[in-house]
Structures are given as structure tokens and as C-alpha cells.
PDB file of C-alpha atoms in Angstrom:
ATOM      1  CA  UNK A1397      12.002  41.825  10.910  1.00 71.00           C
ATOM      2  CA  UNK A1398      11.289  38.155  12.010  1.00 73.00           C
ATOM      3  CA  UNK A1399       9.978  35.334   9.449  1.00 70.00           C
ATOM      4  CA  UNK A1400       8.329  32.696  11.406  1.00 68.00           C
ATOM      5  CA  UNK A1401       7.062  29.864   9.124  1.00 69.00           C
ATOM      6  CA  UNK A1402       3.614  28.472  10.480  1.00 70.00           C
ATOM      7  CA  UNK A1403       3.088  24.659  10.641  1.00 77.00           C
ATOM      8  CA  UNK A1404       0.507  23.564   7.212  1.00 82.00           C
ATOM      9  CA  UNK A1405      -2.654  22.362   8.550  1.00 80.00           C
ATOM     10  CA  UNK A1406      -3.502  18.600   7.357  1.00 83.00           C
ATOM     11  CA  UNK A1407      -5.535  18.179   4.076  1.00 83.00           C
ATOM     12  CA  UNK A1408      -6.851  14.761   5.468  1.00 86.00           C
ATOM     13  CA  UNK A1409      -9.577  15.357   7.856  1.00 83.00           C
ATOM     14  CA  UNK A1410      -9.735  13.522  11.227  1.00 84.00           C
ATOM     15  CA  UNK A1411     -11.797  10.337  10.372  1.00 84.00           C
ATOM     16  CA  UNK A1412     -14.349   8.668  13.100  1.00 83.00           C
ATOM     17  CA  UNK A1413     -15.922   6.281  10.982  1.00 87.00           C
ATOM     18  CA  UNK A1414     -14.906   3.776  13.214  1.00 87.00           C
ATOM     19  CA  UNK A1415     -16.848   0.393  11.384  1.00 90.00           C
ATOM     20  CA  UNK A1416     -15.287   1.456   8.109  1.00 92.00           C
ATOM     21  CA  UNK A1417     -11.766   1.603   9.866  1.00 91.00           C
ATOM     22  CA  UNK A1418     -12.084  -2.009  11.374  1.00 90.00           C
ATOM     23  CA  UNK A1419     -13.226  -3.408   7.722  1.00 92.00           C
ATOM     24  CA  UNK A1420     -10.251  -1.758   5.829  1.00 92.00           C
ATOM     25  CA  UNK A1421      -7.843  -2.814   8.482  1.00 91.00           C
ATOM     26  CA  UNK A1422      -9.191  -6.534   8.301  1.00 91.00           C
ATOM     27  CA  UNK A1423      -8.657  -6.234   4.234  1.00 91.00           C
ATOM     28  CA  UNK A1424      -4.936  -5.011   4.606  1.00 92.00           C
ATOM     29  CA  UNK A1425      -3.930  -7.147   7.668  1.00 90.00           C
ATOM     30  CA  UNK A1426      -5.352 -10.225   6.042  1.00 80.00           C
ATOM     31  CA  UNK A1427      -5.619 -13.277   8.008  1.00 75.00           C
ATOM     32  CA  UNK A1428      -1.957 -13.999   8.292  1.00 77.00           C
ATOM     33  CA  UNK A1429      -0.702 -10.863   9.748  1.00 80.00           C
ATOM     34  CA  UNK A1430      -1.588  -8.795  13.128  1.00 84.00           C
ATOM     35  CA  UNK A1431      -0.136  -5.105  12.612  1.00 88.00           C
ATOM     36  CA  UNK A1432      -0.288  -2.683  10.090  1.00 92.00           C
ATOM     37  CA  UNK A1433       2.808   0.070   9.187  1.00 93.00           C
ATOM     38  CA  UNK A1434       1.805   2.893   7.001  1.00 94.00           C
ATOM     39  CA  UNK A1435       3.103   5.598   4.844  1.00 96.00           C
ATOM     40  CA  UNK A1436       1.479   8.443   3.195  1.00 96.00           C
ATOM     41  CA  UNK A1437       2.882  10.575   0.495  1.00 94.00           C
ATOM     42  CA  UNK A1438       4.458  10.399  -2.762  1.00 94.00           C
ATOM     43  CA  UNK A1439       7.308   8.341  -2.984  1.00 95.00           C
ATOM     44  CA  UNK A1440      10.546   9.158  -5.478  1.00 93.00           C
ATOM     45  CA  UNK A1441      13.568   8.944  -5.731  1.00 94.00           C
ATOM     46  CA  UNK A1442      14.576  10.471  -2.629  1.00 93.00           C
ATOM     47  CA  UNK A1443      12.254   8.935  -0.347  1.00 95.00           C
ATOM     48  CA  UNK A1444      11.971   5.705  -2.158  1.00 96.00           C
ATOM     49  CA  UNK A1445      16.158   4.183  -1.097  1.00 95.00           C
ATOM     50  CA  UNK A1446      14.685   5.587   2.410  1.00 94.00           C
ATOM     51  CA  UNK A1447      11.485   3.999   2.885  1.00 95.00           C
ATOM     52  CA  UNK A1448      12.652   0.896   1.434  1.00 96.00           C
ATOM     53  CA  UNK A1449      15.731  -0.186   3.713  1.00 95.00           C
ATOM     54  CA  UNK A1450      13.253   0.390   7.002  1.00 94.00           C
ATOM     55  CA  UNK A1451      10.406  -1.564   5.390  1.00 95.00           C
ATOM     56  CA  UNK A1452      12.468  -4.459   4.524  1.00 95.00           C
ATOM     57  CA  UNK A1453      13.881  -5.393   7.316  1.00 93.00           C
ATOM     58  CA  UNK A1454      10.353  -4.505   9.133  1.00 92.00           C
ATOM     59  CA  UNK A1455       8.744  -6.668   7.337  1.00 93.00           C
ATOM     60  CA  UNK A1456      11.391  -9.480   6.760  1.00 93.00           C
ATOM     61  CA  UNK A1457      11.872 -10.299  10.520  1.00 90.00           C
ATOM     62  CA  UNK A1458       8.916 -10.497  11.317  1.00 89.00           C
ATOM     63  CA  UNK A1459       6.046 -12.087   9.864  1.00 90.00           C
ATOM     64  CA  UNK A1460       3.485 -10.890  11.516  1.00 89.00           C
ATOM     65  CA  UNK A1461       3.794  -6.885   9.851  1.00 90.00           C
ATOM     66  CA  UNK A1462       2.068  -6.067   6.603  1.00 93.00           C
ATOM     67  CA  UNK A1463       2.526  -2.684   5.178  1.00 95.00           C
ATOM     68  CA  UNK A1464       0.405  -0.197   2.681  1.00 96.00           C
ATOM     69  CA  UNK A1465       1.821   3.140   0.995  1.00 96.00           C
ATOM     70  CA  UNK A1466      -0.471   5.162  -0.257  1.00 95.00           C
ATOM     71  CA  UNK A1467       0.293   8.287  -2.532  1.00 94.00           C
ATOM     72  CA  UNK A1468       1.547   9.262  -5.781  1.00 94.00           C
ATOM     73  CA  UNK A1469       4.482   6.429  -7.024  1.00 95.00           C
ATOM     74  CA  UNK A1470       3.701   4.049  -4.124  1.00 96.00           C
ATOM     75  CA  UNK A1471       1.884   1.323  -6.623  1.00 95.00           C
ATOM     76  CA  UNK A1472       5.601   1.200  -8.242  1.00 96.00           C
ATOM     77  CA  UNK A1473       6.943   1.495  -5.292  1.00 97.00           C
ATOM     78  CA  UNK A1474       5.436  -1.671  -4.089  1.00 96.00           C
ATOM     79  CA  UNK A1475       5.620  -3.504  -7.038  1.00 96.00           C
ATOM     80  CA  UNK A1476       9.459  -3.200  -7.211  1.00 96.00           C
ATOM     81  CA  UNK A1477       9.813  -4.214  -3.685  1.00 96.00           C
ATOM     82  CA  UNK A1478       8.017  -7.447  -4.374  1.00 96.00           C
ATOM     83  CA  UNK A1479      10.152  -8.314  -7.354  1.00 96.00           C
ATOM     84  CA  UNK A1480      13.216  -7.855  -4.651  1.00 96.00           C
ATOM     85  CA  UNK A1481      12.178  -9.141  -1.832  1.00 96.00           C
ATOM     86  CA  UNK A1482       9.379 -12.205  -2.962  1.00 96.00           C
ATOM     87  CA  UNK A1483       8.861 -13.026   0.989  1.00 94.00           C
ATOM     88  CA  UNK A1484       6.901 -10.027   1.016  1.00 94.00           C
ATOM     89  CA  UNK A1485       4.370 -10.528  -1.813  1.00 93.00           C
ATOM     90  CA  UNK A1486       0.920 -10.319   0.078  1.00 92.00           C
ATOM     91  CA  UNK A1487       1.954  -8.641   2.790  1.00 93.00           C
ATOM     92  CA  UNK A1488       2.959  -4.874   1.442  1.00 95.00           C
ATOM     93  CA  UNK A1489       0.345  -3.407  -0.734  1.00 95.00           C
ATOM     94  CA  UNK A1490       0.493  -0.211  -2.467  1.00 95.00           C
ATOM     95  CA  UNK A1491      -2.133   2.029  -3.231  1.00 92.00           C
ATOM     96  CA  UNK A1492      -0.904   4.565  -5.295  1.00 92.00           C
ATOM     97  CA  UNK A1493      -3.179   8.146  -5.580  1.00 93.00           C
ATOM     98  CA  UNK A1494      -6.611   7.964  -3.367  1.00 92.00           C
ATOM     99  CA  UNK A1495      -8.888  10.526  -2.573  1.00 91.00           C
ATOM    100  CA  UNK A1496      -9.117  12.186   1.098  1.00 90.00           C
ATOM    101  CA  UNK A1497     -11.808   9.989   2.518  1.00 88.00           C
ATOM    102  CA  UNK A1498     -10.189   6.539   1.135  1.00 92.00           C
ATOM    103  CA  UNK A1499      -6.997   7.972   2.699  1.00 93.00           C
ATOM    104  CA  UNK A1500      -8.044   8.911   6.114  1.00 91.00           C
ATOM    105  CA  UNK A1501      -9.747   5.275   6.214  1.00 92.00           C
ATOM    106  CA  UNK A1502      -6.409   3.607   5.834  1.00 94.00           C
ATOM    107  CA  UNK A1503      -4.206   6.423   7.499  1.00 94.00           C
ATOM    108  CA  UNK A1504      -6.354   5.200  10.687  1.00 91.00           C
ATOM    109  CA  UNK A1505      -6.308   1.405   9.970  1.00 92.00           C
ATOM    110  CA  UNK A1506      -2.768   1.524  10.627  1.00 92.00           C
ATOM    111  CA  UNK A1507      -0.938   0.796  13.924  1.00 88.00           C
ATOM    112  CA  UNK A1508       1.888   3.465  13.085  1.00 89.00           C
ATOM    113  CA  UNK A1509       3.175   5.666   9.794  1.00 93.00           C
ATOM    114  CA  UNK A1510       6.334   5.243   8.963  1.00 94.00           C
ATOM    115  CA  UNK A1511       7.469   8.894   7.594  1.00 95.00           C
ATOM    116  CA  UNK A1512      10.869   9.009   6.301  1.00 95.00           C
ATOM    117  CA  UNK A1513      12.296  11.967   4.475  1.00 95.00           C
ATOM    118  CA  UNK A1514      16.051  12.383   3.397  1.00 94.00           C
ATOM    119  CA  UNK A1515      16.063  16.186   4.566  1.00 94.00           C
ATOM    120  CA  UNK A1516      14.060  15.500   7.951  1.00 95.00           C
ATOM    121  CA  UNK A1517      10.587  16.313   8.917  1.00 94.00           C
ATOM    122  CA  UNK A1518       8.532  19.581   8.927  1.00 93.00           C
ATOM    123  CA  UNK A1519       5.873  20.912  10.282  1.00 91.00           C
ATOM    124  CA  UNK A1520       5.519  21.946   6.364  1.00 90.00           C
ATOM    125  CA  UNK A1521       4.548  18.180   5.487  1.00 92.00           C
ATOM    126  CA  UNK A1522       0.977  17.542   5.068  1.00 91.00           C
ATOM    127  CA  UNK A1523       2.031  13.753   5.084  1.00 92.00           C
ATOM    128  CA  UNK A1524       2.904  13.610   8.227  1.00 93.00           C
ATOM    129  CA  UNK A1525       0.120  16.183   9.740  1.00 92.00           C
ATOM    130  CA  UNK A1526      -2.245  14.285   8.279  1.00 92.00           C
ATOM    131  CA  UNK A1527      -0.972  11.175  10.665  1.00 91.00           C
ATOM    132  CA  UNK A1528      -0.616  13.609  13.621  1.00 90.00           C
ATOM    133  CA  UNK A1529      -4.560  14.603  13.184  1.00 88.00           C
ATOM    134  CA  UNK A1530      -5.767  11.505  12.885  1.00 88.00           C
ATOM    135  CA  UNK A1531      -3.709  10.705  16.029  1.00 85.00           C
ATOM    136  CA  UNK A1532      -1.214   7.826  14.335  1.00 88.00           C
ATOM    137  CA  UNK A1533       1.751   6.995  15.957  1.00 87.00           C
ATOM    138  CA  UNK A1534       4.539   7.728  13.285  1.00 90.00           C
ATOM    139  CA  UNK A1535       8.386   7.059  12.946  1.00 91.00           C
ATOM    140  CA  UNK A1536      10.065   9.709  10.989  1.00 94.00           C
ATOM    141  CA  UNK A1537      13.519  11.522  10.513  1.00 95.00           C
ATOM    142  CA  UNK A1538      15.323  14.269  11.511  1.00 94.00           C
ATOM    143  CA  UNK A1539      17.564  16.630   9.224  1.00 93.00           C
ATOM    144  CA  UNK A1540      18.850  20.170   8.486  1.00 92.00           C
ATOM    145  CA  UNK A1541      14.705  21.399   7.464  1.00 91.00           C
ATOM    146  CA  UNK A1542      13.588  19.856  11.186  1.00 93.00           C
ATOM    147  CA  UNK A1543      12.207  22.328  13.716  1.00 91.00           C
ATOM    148  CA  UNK A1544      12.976  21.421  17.424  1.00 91.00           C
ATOM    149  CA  UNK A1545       9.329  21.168  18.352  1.00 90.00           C
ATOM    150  CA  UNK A1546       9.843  17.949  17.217  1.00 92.00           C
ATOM    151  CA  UNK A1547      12.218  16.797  19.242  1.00 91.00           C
ATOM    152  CA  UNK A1548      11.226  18.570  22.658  1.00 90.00           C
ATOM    153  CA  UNK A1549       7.584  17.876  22.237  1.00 88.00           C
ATOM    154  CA  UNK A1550       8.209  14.011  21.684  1.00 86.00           C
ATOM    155  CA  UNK A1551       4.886  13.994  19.117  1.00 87.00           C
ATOM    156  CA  UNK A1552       6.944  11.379  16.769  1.00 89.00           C
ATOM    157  CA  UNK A1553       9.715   8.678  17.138  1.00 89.00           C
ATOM    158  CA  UNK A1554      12.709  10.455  15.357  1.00 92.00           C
ATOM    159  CA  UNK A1555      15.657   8.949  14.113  1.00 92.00           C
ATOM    160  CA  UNK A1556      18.914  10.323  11.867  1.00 93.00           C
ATOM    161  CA  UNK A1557      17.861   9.570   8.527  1.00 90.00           C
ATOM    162  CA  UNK A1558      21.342   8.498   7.945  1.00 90.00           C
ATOM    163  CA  UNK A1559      20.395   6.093  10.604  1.00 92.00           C
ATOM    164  CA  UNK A1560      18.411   3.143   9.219  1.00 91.00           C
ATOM    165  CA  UNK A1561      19.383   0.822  11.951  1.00 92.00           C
ATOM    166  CA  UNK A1562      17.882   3.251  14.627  1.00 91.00           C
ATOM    167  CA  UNK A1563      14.591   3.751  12.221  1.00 91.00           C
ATOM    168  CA  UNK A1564      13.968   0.811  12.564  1.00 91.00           C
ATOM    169  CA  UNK A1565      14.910   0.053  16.061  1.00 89.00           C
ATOM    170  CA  UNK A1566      12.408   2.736  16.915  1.00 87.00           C
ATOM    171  CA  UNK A1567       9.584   0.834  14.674  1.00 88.00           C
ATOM    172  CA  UNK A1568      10.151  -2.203  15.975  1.00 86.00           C
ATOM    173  CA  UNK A1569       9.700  -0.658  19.627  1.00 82.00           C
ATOM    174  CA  UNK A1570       6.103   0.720  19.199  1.00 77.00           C
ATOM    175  CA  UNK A1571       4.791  -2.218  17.400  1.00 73.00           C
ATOM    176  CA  UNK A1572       5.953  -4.205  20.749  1.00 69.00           C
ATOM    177  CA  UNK A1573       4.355  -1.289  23.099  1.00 63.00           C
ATOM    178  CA  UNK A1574       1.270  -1.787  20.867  1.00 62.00           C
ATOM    179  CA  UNK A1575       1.128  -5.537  21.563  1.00 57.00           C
ATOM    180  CA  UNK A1576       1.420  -4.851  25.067  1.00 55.00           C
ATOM    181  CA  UNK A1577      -1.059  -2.312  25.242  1.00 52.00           C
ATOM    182  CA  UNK A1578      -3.763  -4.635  23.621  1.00 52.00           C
ATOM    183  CA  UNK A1579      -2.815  -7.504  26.263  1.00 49.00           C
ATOM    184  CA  UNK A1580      -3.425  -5.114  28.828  1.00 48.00           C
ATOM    185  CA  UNK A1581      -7.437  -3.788  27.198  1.00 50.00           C
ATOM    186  CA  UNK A1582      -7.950  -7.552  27.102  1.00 49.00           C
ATOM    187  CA  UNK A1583      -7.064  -7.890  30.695  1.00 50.00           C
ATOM    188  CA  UNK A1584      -8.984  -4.728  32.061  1.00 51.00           C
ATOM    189  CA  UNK A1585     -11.889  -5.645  30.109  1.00 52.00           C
ATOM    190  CA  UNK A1586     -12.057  -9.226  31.754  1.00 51.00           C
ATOM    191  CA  UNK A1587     -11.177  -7.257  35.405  1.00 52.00           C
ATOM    192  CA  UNK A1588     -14.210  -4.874  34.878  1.00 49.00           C
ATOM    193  CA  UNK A1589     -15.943  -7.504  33.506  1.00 51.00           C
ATOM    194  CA  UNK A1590     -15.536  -9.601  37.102  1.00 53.00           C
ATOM    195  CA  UNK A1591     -17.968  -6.842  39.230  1.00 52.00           C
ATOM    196  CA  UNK A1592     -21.111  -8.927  37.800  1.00 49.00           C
ATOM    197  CA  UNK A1593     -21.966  -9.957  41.434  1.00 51.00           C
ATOM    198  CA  UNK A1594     -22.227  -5.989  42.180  1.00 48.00           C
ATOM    199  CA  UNK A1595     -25.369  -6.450  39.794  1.00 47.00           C
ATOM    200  CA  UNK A1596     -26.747  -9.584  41.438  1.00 51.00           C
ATOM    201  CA  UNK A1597     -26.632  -7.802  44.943  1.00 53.00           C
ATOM    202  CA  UNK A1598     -28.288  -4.335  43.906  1.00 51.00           C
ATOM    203  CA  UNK A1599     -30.952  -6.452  41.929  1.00 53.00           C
ATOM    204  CA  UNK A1600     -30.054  -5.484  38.361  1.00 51.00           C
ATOM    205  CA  UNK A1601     -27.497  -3.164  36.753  1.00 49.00           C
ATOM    206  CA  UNK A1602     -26.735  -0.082  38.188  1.00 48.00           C
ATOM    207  CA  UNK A1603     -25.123   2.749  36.427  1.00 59.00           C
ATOM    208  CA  UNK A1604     -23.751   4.592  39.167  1.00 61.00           C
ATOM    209  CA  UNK A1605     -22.526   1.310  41.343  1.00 58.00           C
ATOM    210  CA  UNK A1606     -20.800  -0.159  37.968  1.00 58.00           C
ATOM    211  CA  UNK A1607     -19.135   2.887  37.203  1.00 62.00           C
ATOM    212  CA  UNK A1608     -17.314   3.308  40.346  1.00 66.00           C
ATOM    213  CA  UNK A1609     -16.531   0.307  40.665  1.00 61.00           C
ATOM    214  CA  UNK A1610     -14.568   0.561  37.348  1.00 57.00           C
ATOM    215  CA  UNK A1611     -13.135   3.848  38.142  1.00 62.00           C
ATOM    216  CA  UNK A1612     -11.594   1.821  41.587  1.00 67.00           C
ATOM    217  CA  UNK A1613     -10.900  -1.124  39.823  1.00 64.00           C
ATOM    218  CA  UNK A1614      -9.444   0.656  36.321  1.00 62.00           C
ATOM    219  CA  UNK A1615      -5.689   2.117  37.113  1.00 67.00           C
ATOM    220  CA  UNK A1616      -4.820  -1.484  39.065  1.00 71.00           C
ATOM    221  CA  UNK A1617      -5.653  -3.815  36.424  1.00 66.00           C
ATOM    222  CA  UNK A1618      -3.604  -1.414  34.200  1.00 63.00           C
ATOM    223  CA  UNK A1619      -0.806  -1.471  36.329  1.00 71.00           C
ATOM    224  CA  UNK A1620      -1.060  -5.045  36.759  1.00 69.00           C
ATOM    225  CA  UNK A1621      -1.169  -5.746  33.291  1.00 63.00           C
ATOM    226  CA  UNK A1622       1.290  -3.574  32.283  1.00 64.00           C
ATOM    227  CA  UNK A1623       3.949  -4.856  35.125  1.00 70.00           C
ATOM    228  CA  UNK A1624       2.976  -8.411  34.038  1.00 66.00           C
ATOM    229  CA  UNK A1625       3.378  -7.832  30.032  1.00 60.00           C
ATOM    230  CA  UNK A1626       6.844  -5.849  30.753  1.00 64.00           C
ATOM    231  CA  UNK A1627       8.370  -8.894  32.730  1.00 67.00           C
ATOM    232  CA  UNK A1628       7.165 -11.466  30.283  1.00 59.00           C
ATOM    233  CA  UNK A1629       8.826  -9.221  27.433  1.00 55.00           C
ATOM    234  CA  UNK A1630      11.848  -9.191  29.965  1.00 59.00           C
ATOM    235  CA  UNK A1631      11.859 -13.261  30.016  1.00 58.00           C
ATOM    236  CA  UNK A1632      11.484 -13.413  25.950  1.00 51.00           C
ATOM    237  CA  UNK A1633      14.151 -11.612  25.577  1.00 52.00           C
ATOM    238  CA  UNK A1634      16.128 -12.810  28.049  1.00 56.00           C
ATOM    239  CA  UNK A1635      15.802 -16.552  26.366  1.00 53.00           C
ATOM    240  CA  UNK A1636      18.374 -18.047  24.264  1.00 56.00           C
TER     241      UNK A1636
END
């Protein structure tokens, strides 16, 4: 005989209440602050030593991050971060037990869930299937319980969770990919935005003559922008 243990389907459902999501993202994010790192799930003392070395540092260097934890222990959670690290106050909010549909709002207000767990992750964790079907970028760990689907399907960032330094690393990595990737919407939307003489020559909009222009126009500007964000994240970094 063969026991195969099947992945446990998410008890958050997918959310698409998309005006909801922007107004609890503006109430976390503040006016200070321009990304948003998550984690969902009860936090104790196994995850808590875990979740709080990445988010320190995360949130520490630079200002710009807030964080909310929601689940069971996160409102202590929280509250003994701030009274550790005061910098913070304002910026990390905990939300302690909330029911599906306030959790699926702020599971998809964030940028990316930050999933640590001392004995890796599992398709057996609701927390973090709840982030993969509400398609969240997430940062988690790998350990003795961690199937390789994880690994070979590339789904999630993983790191050692005996390696905070490389948690955080890979944090730190998406939140820069997700600055670049809004440059580059801004930038296609002002491209697509330039075929306005297309409607002054046909006499008025045309569905058919916008949309293939886009379609032409689309993958350049995204290469462009892309190229052009890459080598000005080349010349930051190269700076002294």
C-alpha cells in the first residue's frame, strides 16, 4: 500500500471585491508607507521568534513597508513588537482573529505574505493556501514536513528557516520586482495612452483600431520599461 497525503483546500475563498481591496489597503498602508507584507495564521511560540527576526529587519530598513498579521495571537504579537522595536509603532498592525471575508480583504491588500514556519511549509497549511488562492506572492520556509512541489514548481520564495538572512533577502527582492512592475503599468498605460491620433483620423474611437494597436504597441513598452527600470536599479545600486 501507498499513503499519499492530498494538499487541504483553502478555507478563505478567492476575493474579487476589488473597491473593498483598494480601501483596506489605503487604511493599512497609511499615507506614509507604499507596500504592504502580510501574514496569516496563528502565531506562537514557534512561529512567533520566526516571524519576528524577518519582520524587523523588513520593516527597520526600510521605511516605506508596513506590515499586518492577522490570526489567532497576532494582536500580542504586534503589540510586543512595538514595545521592542518603537520605530515601528504605526506601521505593523495586528489584527488578531477575523472572519473569512475580513480576511480575504486584507490577504489581497497585501503586496506579499510572509509565511514562516519552523518545520517548513505544507501543502497541509491552510495559511498559506489561502495566499496561493487568492494569488499572493508569499515568502515561506522549507523543512523536514516540505513536499518538493514546492521547490520544483517555484509557486513561493523559499528559504531555510534556519536562514533568516536569506528570508529576508528573498522579501526584500519581490518588494523591489513589485516596484518595478508598477513603473512599468505606469509607463504602458501612458504608451497606449499615446494612439489618441488613431481616434482623430478614423473620426471617433474605434474598438477594433484601438485594440490592435495596443496589442502591437503592448510587449515593447513592457520590454522597454522593464530594460529601463532594471538598469536604473543597476545604477542605484551601483552608487556609493
Amino acid at each position: 500500500y501507498e499513503f499519499v497525503t492530498l494538499p487541504v483546500p483553502s478555507t478563505i475563498p478567492r476575493c474579487d471585491r476589488l473597491a473593498d481591496i483598494a480601501e483596506r489597503r489605503r487604511q493599512l498602508l497609511g499615507v506614509a508607507t507604499t507596500q504592504l507584507v502580510g501574514h496569516f495564521g496563528t502565531v506562537g511560540p514557534h512561529v512567533a521568534p520566526l516571524l519576528e527576526a524577518t519582520l524587523i529587519p523588513l520593516l527597520t530598513i526600510d521605511p516605506n513597508v508596513s506590515a499586518v498579521c492577522l490570526g489567532s495571537g497576532t494582536d500580542e504579537f504586534v503589540r510586543a513588537l512595538v514595545a521592542k522595536v518603537p520605530m515601528v509603532r504605526g506601521r505593523v498592525h495586528g489584527a488578531g482573529r477575523v472572519s473569512r471575508s475580513d480576511a480575504d480583504l486584507t490577504l489581497n491588500a497585501c503586496d506579499l505574505l510572509l509565511q514562516p514556519y519552523p518545520d517548513g511549509v505544507t501543502t497541509r497549511r491552510t495559511s498559506v493556501m489561502a495566499g496561493l488562492v487568492n494569488s499572493r506572492a508569499i515568502v515561506t520556509t522549507s523543512g523536514h514536513l516540505t513536499e518538493p512541489v514546492w521547490a520544483e514548481s517555484g509557486a513561493v520564495a523559499l528559504a531555510a528557516a534556519s536562514d533568516i538572512e536569506s528570508l529576508v533577502a528573498a522579501a526584500r527582492a519581490l518588494e523591489r520586482l513589485f516596484l518595478r512592475l508598477a513603473v512599468v503599468v505606469v509607463a504602458a498605460a501612458a504608451g497606449l495612452a499615446g494612439g489618441l491620433h488613431l481616434h482623430a483620423e478614423c473620426g471617433g474611437v474605434v474598438r477594433e483600431v484601438a485594440s490592435r494597436d495596443h496589442v502591437r504597441k503592448l510587449l515593447p513598452l513592457i520590454r522597454q520599461t522593464l530594460a529601463e527600470a532594471e538598469r536604473a536599479a543597476g545604477a542605484k545600486a551601483a552608487a556609493p
